Amino acid sequence: MGQHLSRTVAEGRAFMQLINGQPADALSGERIDVVSPSDGKVFASIPAAGAADIDRAVKSSREAFENGPWSRMPAFERGRLLTRLGLLIEKNGDELAALESRDTGKPIRQGKADVTSTMRYYEFYGGAADKIHGDTIPFLDGYTALTLREPHGVVAGIIPWNYPMQILARVAGAAFAMGNTLVVKPAEDASLTTIRIAELALEAGFPEGVFNVVTGYGRDAGAALSAHRDIDYVTFTGSTMTGTAIQQAAAINNRGVTMELGGKSPQIVFADADIEKALPVLVNAIIQNGGQTCSAGSRVLIEKPIYEAVSTELAARFGKLVAAPHDADGDLGPMVNKKQQGQVKSFIAAAEEAGVSVLARGSVDPSAPQNGFYVAPALFGSVDPKANIAQQEVFGPVLSLFAFEGEEEAVRLANSTDYGLVAGVWTKDGARQHRVAKKVRAGQVFVNGYGAGGGIELPFGGFKKSGHGREKGFEALYDMSATKTIVFNHG
Ligand code: NAI
Ligand code: MG
């Protein structure tokens, strides 16, 4: 049933947006084809929203924020709605996993793992909604001063295609816990689970207009949403370039933003590390989701005495990796679209042409459809830290290895890109674990492990060009609210 469902799910469906609790086509009637990355075939369609659709959705979210039942709802009841949504996601988990997997090309087991994380986000923020509060502040004689944590108002969430359900959940969970309403624009390449989850939110009892979904292209719907005058806060996950454009758009109205952007995350492997424990993690950190992960571990820095041994082991493992259709559940699926496939392939070709040594290539399942967007994984060795492949985010199954000598060089190499999202440190030396974790510029550092951004409870976000603001955990609740200070003079 599982495989059958994942091939037929959503076949031929003309999906609708969800505005003010109602299914809504784009006002223009225009639609976008939904393509399966596994075979390149169109299997459904979504509305192509423009500025007028965005305006409708923002008005609905504004009305829900100012005047609807949501505006009077106690925090614990908002929390209960989030918890109920999490339970509905669990109940509909097979359908959601199949939908996500078909829409993005990710292996079905990754779709299932995404459902589990998604459910956990709503559970976590459901529990957190009534457990975050302000302070009372010692002030002058005759005064009482206190702070309230207030919602921003209408939040815009612009979501990418790599982990649509999970990224929506970390935005929506925190936004709703703090009492905001939300207009979400999922990526044109992966909107289906967002639409389905907004439907489930209605079923859970969320009032109309609290959770609006508009679908469409970034240049139309996304740009109109981020520049809309009646949006109070913008949160975005995606490419660094688009992040800059969205910040510029939000600056027209001087609105706050959370930016979760790209990465070129390093893992540092010292000679004393537990290599057997590290190897599968080093591979998974770049192969999970086909490397289309902002926090993918795309650079491995290896201390010289073990460089040969570790690179040989990694090459053996890379050579066995197979890209296969989403429902065949291979090591990785296809890339999300033709453009992404082209981008990854041209990074590989350019590195080969520049003479970077190819240690291993994985393969594409020979029975995979010809028109799918597959890329055979690539492992590059002894990479020059200044090389393009060492500096740019590839967003595909491409891993670069570097040799280093000593702790100082390791830290310097780790910090030698424009990015600073996640890092891994592998060593048994406790003092070194602390020293290196503190010196690496990254929003999350894993010691003797690598989370690829995981952990619902763990604050997540970037230094440098990887962005600013923090998502996940309790920290996200601060980003999704503003402090109001109230001072009583009773002297
Ligand atoms: P993108 O960053 O342009 O798209 C992400 C989201 O932003 C989508 O919903 C898109 O519709 C929207 N968007 C695009 N242009 C916009 C604009 N001007 N105003 C408002 N919204 C806009 O990413 P894209 O083009 O799909 O992928 C290109 C590269 O971005 C990838 O190769 C990868 O390197 C990176 N990327 C990084 C992600 C991450 O998690 N950090 C996620 C997706 C892509
Ligand atoms: Mg798709």
XYZ file of C-alpha atoms and ligand atoms in Angstrom:
536
model
C 0.000 0.000 0.000
C 2.783 2.417 0.957
C 4.476 2.323 -2.456
C 1.193 2.360 -4.324
C -0.008 5.358 -2.304
C 3.203 7.279 -2.881
C 2.865 6.930 -6.657
C -0.807 7.799 -6.932
C -1.182 10.353 -4.173
C -2.510 13.693 -5.423
C -2.637 12.425 -9.051
C -4.383 14.932 -11.270
C -5.462 17.195 -8.427
C -5.891 20.932 -8.929
C -4.833 22.101 -5.469
C -6.243 25.280 -3.957
C -4.793 27.917 -1.661
C -6.431 28.372 1.723
C -7.566 31.925 2.443
C -9.846 32.805 5.326
C -10.716 29.169 5.847
C -11.828 28.675 2.229
C -10.176 26.967 -0.739
C -9.126 29.736 -3.140
C -7.872 29.721 -6.707
C -5.590 32.559 -7.853
C -7.705 35.587 -8.843
C -6.051 35.448 -12.275
C -6.903 31.750 -12.610
C -3.257 31.031 -13.474
C -1.709 27.754 -12.349
C 1.712 26.176 -11.885
C 2.417 22.571 -12.887
C 3.487 20.281 -10.052
C 6.279 18.037 -11.301
C 7.556 14.793 -9.800
C 11.355 15.054 -9.577
C 11.560 11.264 -9.878
C 10.320 11.144 -13.483
C 9.978 14.802 -14.552
C 6.233 14.340 -15.164
C 3.444 16.764 -14.240
C 0.993 15.176 -11.805
C -1.003 18.057 -10.290
C -1.216 21.855 -10.222
C -1.258 24.748 -7.749
C -2.552 28.314 -8.094
C -0.082 31.017 -9.219
C -0.919 33.879 -6.869
C -0.172 37.523 -7.621
C -0.229 40.712 -5.561
C -4.047 40.800 -5.396
C -4.175 37.308 -3.858
C -1.532 38.300 -1.317
C -3.591 41.329 -0.417
C -6.657 39.157 0.216
C -4.684 36.805 2.443
C -3.032 39.610 4.427
C -6.421 41.309 4.988
C -7.834 38.043 6.282
C -4.886 37.508 8.652
C -5.116 41.126 9.844
C -8.829 40.763 10.590
C -8.196 37.476 12.450
C -5.426 39.113 14.467
C -7.344 42.273 15.393
C -10.932 41.115 15.788
C -11.302 37.345 15.518
C -11.634 34.799 18.353
C -7.847 34.285 18.085
C -7.245 37.796 19.454
C -9.004 36.892 22.717
C -7.804 33.319 23.067
C -5.719 32.517 26.174
C -2.236 31.136 25.569
C -3.105 27.658 26.859
C -5.920 27.366 24.317
C -3.602 28.357 21.489
C -1.256 25.700 22.810
C -4.061 23.147 22.783
C -4.813 23.908 19.119
C -1.153 23.401 18.254
C -1.088 20.101 20.134
C -4.249 18.976 18.357
C -2.706 19.886 14.995
C 0.349 17.794 15.896
C -1.885 14.808 16.667
C -3.741 15.211 13.355
C -0.396 15.306 11.544
C 0.564 12.062 13.248
C -2.783 10.508 12.310
C -2.378 11.564 8.672
C 1.353 10.817 8.691
C 1.399 8.261 5.871
C -0.443 10.581 3.502
C 1.752 13.575 4.408
C 4.974 11.586 4.029
C 3.868 10.286 0.621
C 2.840 13.762 -0.514
C 6.111 15.364 0.615
C 8.182 12.584 -0.888
C 6.445 12.735 -4.256
C 6.505 16.526 -4.420
C 10.200 16.954 -3.522
C 11.667 13.607 -4.671
C 13.031 12.801 -1.221
C 13.141 9.104 -0.231
C 9.958 8.012 1.476
C 11.797 7.256 4.733
C 12.955 10.906 4.794
C 9.338 11.968 4.247
C 8.393 9.866 7.265
C 11.210 11.320 9.370
C 9.992 14.796 8.359
C 6.475 13.946 9.563
C 7.879 12.896 12.945
C 9.831 16.159 13.328
C 6.859 18.194 12.121
C 4.614 16.576 14.677
C 7.202 17.260 17.383
C 7.352 20.983 16.511
C 3.609 21.397 17.052
C 3.826 19.344 20.226
C 6.763 21.405 21.551
C 5.212 24.798 20.758
C 1.806 23.581 21.943
C 3.393 22.948 25.325
C 5.429 26.180 25.271
C 2.577 28.592 24.469
C 1.611 29.252 28.105
C 5.120 28.902 29.550
C 6.784 31.990 28.179
C 6.298 35.287 29.943
C 7.740 38.684 30.755
C 9.583 40.087 33.780
C 9.090 42.539 36.594
C 11.997 44.952 36.764
C 13.389 46.717 39.867
C 13.029 50.427 39.060
C 12.768 53.753 40.876
C 11.025 54.234 44.213
C 7.301 54.576 43.664
C 7.269 52.642 40.404
C 6.504 49.162 39.215
C 7.901 48.153 35.837
C 7.040 45.033 33.937
C 7.378 43.554 30.480
C 4.868 41.734 28.323
C 5.755 39.542 25.369
C 3.371 40.571 22.623
C 2.862 39.033 19.187
C 4.151 41.036 16.219
C 0.765 40.740 14.502
C 0.603 39.343 10.977
C 3.711 37.291 10.188
C 4.757 36.398 6.628
C 6.473 33.023 6.265
C 8.353 32.336 3.031
C 9.270 28.667 2.932
C 11.752 26.765 0.725
C 11.295 23.395 -0.976
C 13.883 21.235 0.817
C 12.009 20.504 4.077
C 8.660 22.211 3.492
C 6.703 20.543 6.291
C 9.411 20.904 8.916
C 10.307 24.490 8.091
C 6.641 25.479 8.045
C 6.272 23.793 11.453
C 9.079 25.701 13.098
C 7.711 28.978 11.755
C 4.033 28.273 12.413
C 4.596 26.592 15.785
C 6.467 29.566 17.239
C 4.307 32.210 15.510
C 1.028 30.736 16.749
C 2.340 29.984 20.247
C 2.976 33.735 20.639
C -0.416 34.738 19.216
C 0.520 35.930 15.724
C -1.473 35.147 12.612
C 0.344 33.866 9.552
C 0.404 34.189 5.785
C 2.568 31.427 4.349
C 3.984 31.230 0.870
C 5.516 27.806 0.277
C 7.966 27.255 -2.573
C 6.505 26.823 -6.059
C 8.285 23.454 -6.228
C 6.830 22.048 -3.009
C 3.537 23.520 -1.808
C 1.378 20.434 -1.344
C 2.001 19.552 2.305
C 1.625 23.208 3.342
C -1.856 23.275 1.825
C -2.731 19.970 3.506
C -1.443 21.093 6.915
C -3.425 24.337 6.759
C -6.523 22.184 6.098
C -5.656 20.050 9.124
C -5.286 23.240 11.201
C -8.886 24.127 10.347
C -9.917 20.620 11.356
C -8.014 21.063 14.642
C -10.114 24.160 15.345
C -7.879 27.083 14.342
C -10.149 30.068 13.607
C -10.463 31.178 9.976
C -7.809 33.599 8.790
C -5.204 32.640 11.399
C -3.343 30.383 8.965
C -3.542 31.539 5.348
C -1.690 29.855 2.500
C -0.899 31.512 -0.830
C 0.971 29.607 -3.506
C 2.979 31.062 -6.359
C 6.339 32.090 -7.709
C 8.849 33.933 -5.554
C 9.174 36.848 -7.969
C 5.377 37.449 -7.899
C 3.728 36.122 -4.750
C 6.879 36.065 -2.588
C 7.968 39.584 -3.538
C 4.450 40.995 -3.016
C 4.207 39.351 0.396
C 7.574 40.519 1.724
C 6.902 44.126 0.625
C 3.264 44.242 1.806
C 2.600 47.264 4.033
C 0.378 45.375 6.426
C 2.816 42.591 7.313
C 4.411 43.048 10.742
C 7.283 40.559 10.539
C 8.892 38.402 7.859
C 10.556 35.054 8.313
C 12.455 33.380 5.497
C 14.491 30.254 4.902
C 16.228 29.872 1.565
C 19.057 31.185 -0.578
C 21.312 34.014 0.575
C 20.503 36.086 -2.526
C 16.750 35.850 -2.091
C 17.233 36.602 1.618
C 18.889 39.887 0.704
C 16.007 40.752 -1.658
C 13.438 39.971 1.037
C 15.253 42.076 3.633
C 15.331 44.978 1.190
C 11.607 44.564 0.551
C 10.819 44.386 4.281
C 12.982 47.463 4.875
C 10.499 49.562 2.875
C 8.220 49.182 5.894
C 11.029 48.864 8.471
C 9.853 45.423 9.491
C 11.809 42.871 11.471
C 13.011 39.709 9.775
C 14.392 36.291 10.641
C 16.769 35.011 7.956
C 17.845 31.388 7.815
C 20.119 31.260 4.781
C 22.806 29.093 3.263
C 25.732 27.198 4.688
C 29.037 25.534 3.918
C 29.239 23.649 7.163
C 32.508 21.976 8.213
C 33.164 18.843 10.221
C 36.621 18.743 11.816
C 38.067 15.276 12.362
C 41.097 15.148 14.681
C 43.519 12.227 14.661
C 42.271 10.922 18.025
C 38.602 10.760 16.892
C 36.493 7.608 16.951
C 36.606 7.120 13.186
C 34.193 4.197 13.046
C 31.601 6.323 14.794
C 32.337 9.345 12.605
C 32.267 7.716 9.134
C 28.539 7.041 8.735
C 27.743 10.473 10.191
C 30.139 12.231 7.798
C 28.423 10.537 4.843
C 24.878 11.064 6.063
C 25.464 14.760 6.796
C 25.890 15.417 3.064
C 23.685 12.680 1.596
C 20.553 13.240 3.676
C 17.923 14.876 1.441
C 20.393 14.647 -1.453
C 22.542 17.340 0.152
C 19.715 19.855 -0.270
C 19.978 20.907 3.348
C 21.095 24.354 4.523
C 23.039 22.708 7.336
C 24.503 19.901 5.192
C 28.015 18.943 6.277
C 29.601 19.782 2.919
C 33.241 20.102 4.084
C 35.231 17.544 6.033
C 38.546 18.726 7.474
C 40.824 15.818 8.387
C 44.011 15.939 10.451
C 46.991 14.915 8.318
C 48.041 11.664 10.076
C 44.617 10.115 9.362
C 43.824 11.867 6.064
C 44.684 8.876 3.828
C 42.813 6.366 5.945
C 39.669 8.487 6.364
C 39.521 9.610 2.737
C 39.929 6.000 1.543
C 37.062 4.874 3.791
C 34.841 7.745 2.673
C 35.612 6.985 -0.987
C 34.581 3.356 -0.495
C 31.284 4.448 1.020
C 30.630 7.170 -1.590
C 31.208 4.717 -4.425
C 28.301 2.597 -3.181
C 25.731 5.415 -2.913
C 22.782 5.138 -5.296
C 20.310 7.864 -6.275
C 16.867 6.388 -6.928
C 13.199 7.429 -7.292
C 11.512 8.651 -4.111
C 9.407 5.516 -3.657
C 12.379 3.177 -4.223
C 13.833 4.656 -1.017
C 17.481 4.702 -2.158
C 20.398 6.413 -0.414
C 19.172 9.652 -1.934
C 16.440 10.796 -4.305
C 16.609 13.107 -7.321
C 17.259 16.858 -6.972
C 14.084 18.901 -6.547
C 13.971 20.319 -10.096
C 15.860 20.556 -13.351
C 17.501 23.832 -12.364
C 18.895 22.358 -9.154
C 20.107 19.264 -11.020
C 21.837 21.524 -13.561
C 23.414 23.634 -10.819
C 24.849 20.628 -8.970
C 26.094 18.967 -12.154
C 27.829 22.137 -13.289
C 29.560 22.526 -9.896
C 30.888 18.986 -10.272
C 31.948 19.494 -13.893
C 33.680 22.805 -13.105
C 35.619 21.269 -10.199
C 36.684 18.338 -12.402
C 37.768 20.753 -15.100
C 39.745 22.807 -12.575
C 41.655 19.634 -11.719
C 40.191 18.934 -8.274
C 40.766 15.253 -7.556
C 37.628 13.072 -7.728
C 37.969 10.350 -5.084
C 34.661 8.637 -5.833
C 31.354 8.923 -7.645
C 28.168 7.192 -6.589
C 25.662 6.158 -9.227
C 22.108 6.614 -10.451
C 19.844 3.560 -10.245
C 19.830 2.246 -13.862
C 16.077 1.648 -13.643
C 15.352 5.253 -12.582
C 13.270 7.163 -15.189
C 15.466 8.991 -17.727
C 13.743 12.322 -17.183
C 14.164 12.400 -13.402
C 16.501 14.989 -11.908
C 19.223 12.638 -10.651
C 22.828 13.402 -9.773
C 25.453 10.774 -8.885
C 27.111 11.817 -5.584
C 30.676 13.145 -5.838
C 33.580 13.112 -3.377
C 36.471 15.530 -3.939
C 39.821 15.159 -2.150
C 42.674 17.488 -1.132
C 40.574 20.482 -2.091
C 42.174 23.942 -2.154
C 40.289 25.964 0.496
C 40.037 28.876 -1.953
C 38.499 26.744 -4.732
C 34.952 27.472 -5.814
C 33.768 24.052 -4.656
C 35.228 24.825 -1.200
C 33.502 28.200 -0.869
C 30.115 28.039 -2.632
C 26.985 26.293 -1.404
C 26.365 23.467 -3.903
C 23.133 22.187 -2.325
C 23.654 18.682 -3.639
C 25.431 15.388 -2.838
C 28.933 16.810 -3.173
C 31.499 16.517 -0.379
C 34.934 18.176 -0.256
C 37.794 16.872 1.878
C 40.645 19.025 3.215
C 43.801 18.084 5.101
C 44.929 20.197 8.066
C 47.774 20.284 10.555
C 46.924 21.147 14.158
C 44.068 22.857 15.942
C 44.797 26.388 14.807
C 44.684 25.528 11.124
C 41.526 23.474 11.675
C 39.702 26.461 13.153
C 41.017 28.811 10.477
C 39.814 26.485 7.694
C 36.469 25.905 9.383
C 35.912 29.673 9.505
C 37.226 30.362 6.004
C 33.896 30.724 4.166
C 31.226 33.440 4.151
C 28.891 31.103 6.019
C 28.461 30.060 9.663
C 25.502 27.747 10.205
C 26.553 24.406 11.730
C 29.845 22.660 12.537
C 30.966 19.247 13.764
C 34.026 18.542 15.921
C 35.343 14.994 16.280
C 37.901 14.423 19.065
C 38.142 12.562 22.364
C 40.146 15.398 23.954
C 37.699 17.167 26.279
C 39.587 20.453 26.533
C 39.946 20.600 22.754
C 36.205 19.947 22.361
C 35.474 23.115 24.341
C 38.199 25.250 22.744
C 37.250 24.411 19.184
C 33.474 24.588 19.755
C 33.938 28.142 21.060
C 36.221 29.286 18.247
C 34.140 27.998 15.350
C 31.730 30.628 14.051
C 28.513 28.634 13.668
C 25.015 28.799 15.115
C 25.169 25.152 16.195
C 28.235 23.052 16.977
C 27.982 19.295 17.464
C 30.779 17.457 19.276
C 31.211 13.801 18.241
C 27.996 13.906 16.243
C 26.224 15.999 13.648
C 22.595 17.061 13.759
C 22.120 18.602 10.301
C 20.032 21.275 11.967
C 18.025 18.722 13.892
C 16.580 18.968 17.362
C 13.267 20.730 17.831
C 14.444 22.021 21.238
C 17.773 23.406 19.987
C 18.072 27.047 18.903
C 19.164 27.213 15.276
C 20.377 29.977 12.980
C 23.386 31.531 11.392
C 26.403 33.726 11.836
C 27.785 35.743 8.909
C 25.981 35.176 5.582
C 24.041 32.244 7.019
C 21.585 34.757 8.409
C 20.324 36.187 11.654
C 17.610 35.513 14.180
C 17.046 32.131 15.768
C 14.458 29.461 15.143
C 13.562 26.307 17.069
C 13.470 25.844 20.820
C 12.324 28.608 23.165
C 14.530 31.136 21.361
C 12.153 31.199 18.403
C 9.437 32.494 20.709
C 11.489 35.638 21.322
C 11.921 36.229 17.596
C 8.190 35.754 17.124
C 7.233 38.373 19.706
C 8.150 41.881 20.811
C 8.767 43.114 24.349
C 6.482 45.824 25.673
C 7.606 47.627 28.847
C 4.896 49.064 31.091
C 5.792 51.484 33.898
C 3.323 52.293 36.713
C 3.942 55.414 38.738
C 2.175 54.899 42.083
C 4.379 57.135 44.221
P 15.014 30.702 -3.146
O 15.688 31.159 -1.916
O 14.915 31.700 -4.252
O 13.525 30.202 -2.779
C 13.049 30.011 -1.477
C 11.674 30.629 -1.327
O 11.754 32.036 -1.591
C 10.612 30.101 -2.281
O 9.367 30.064 -1.606
C 10.580 31.150 -3.364
O 9.354 31.198 -4.050
C 10.797 32.409 -2.562
N 11.326 33.557 -3.328
C 12.160 33.536 -4.402
N 12.420 34.781 -4.810
C 11.754 35.634 -3.995
C 11.632 37.046 -3.892
N 12.262 37.856 -4.729
N 10.861 37.570 -2.903
C 10.242 36.769 -2.025
N 10.298 35.428 -2.080
C 11.047 34.856 -3.043
O 15.756 29.396 -3.617
P 15.686 28.592 -5.018
O 15.773 29.512 -6.169
O 14.539 27.689 -5.001
O 17.020 27.737 -4.898
C 18.277 28.323 -5.253
C 19.345 27.982 -4.250
O 18.981 28.456 -2.975
C 19.605 26.519 -4.030
O 20.442 25.991 -4.985
C 20.243 26.527 -2.661
O 21.606 26.816 -2.759
C 19.553 27.660 -1.963
N 18.488 27.205 -1.041
C 18.755 27.179 0.298
C 17.813 26.714 1.189
C 18.090 26.646 2.642
O 17.474 25.883 3.349
N 18.993 27.455 3.166
C 16.516 26.213 0.745
C 16.297 26.327 -0.681
C 17.272 26.794 -1.522
Mg 7.500 19.480 -6.589
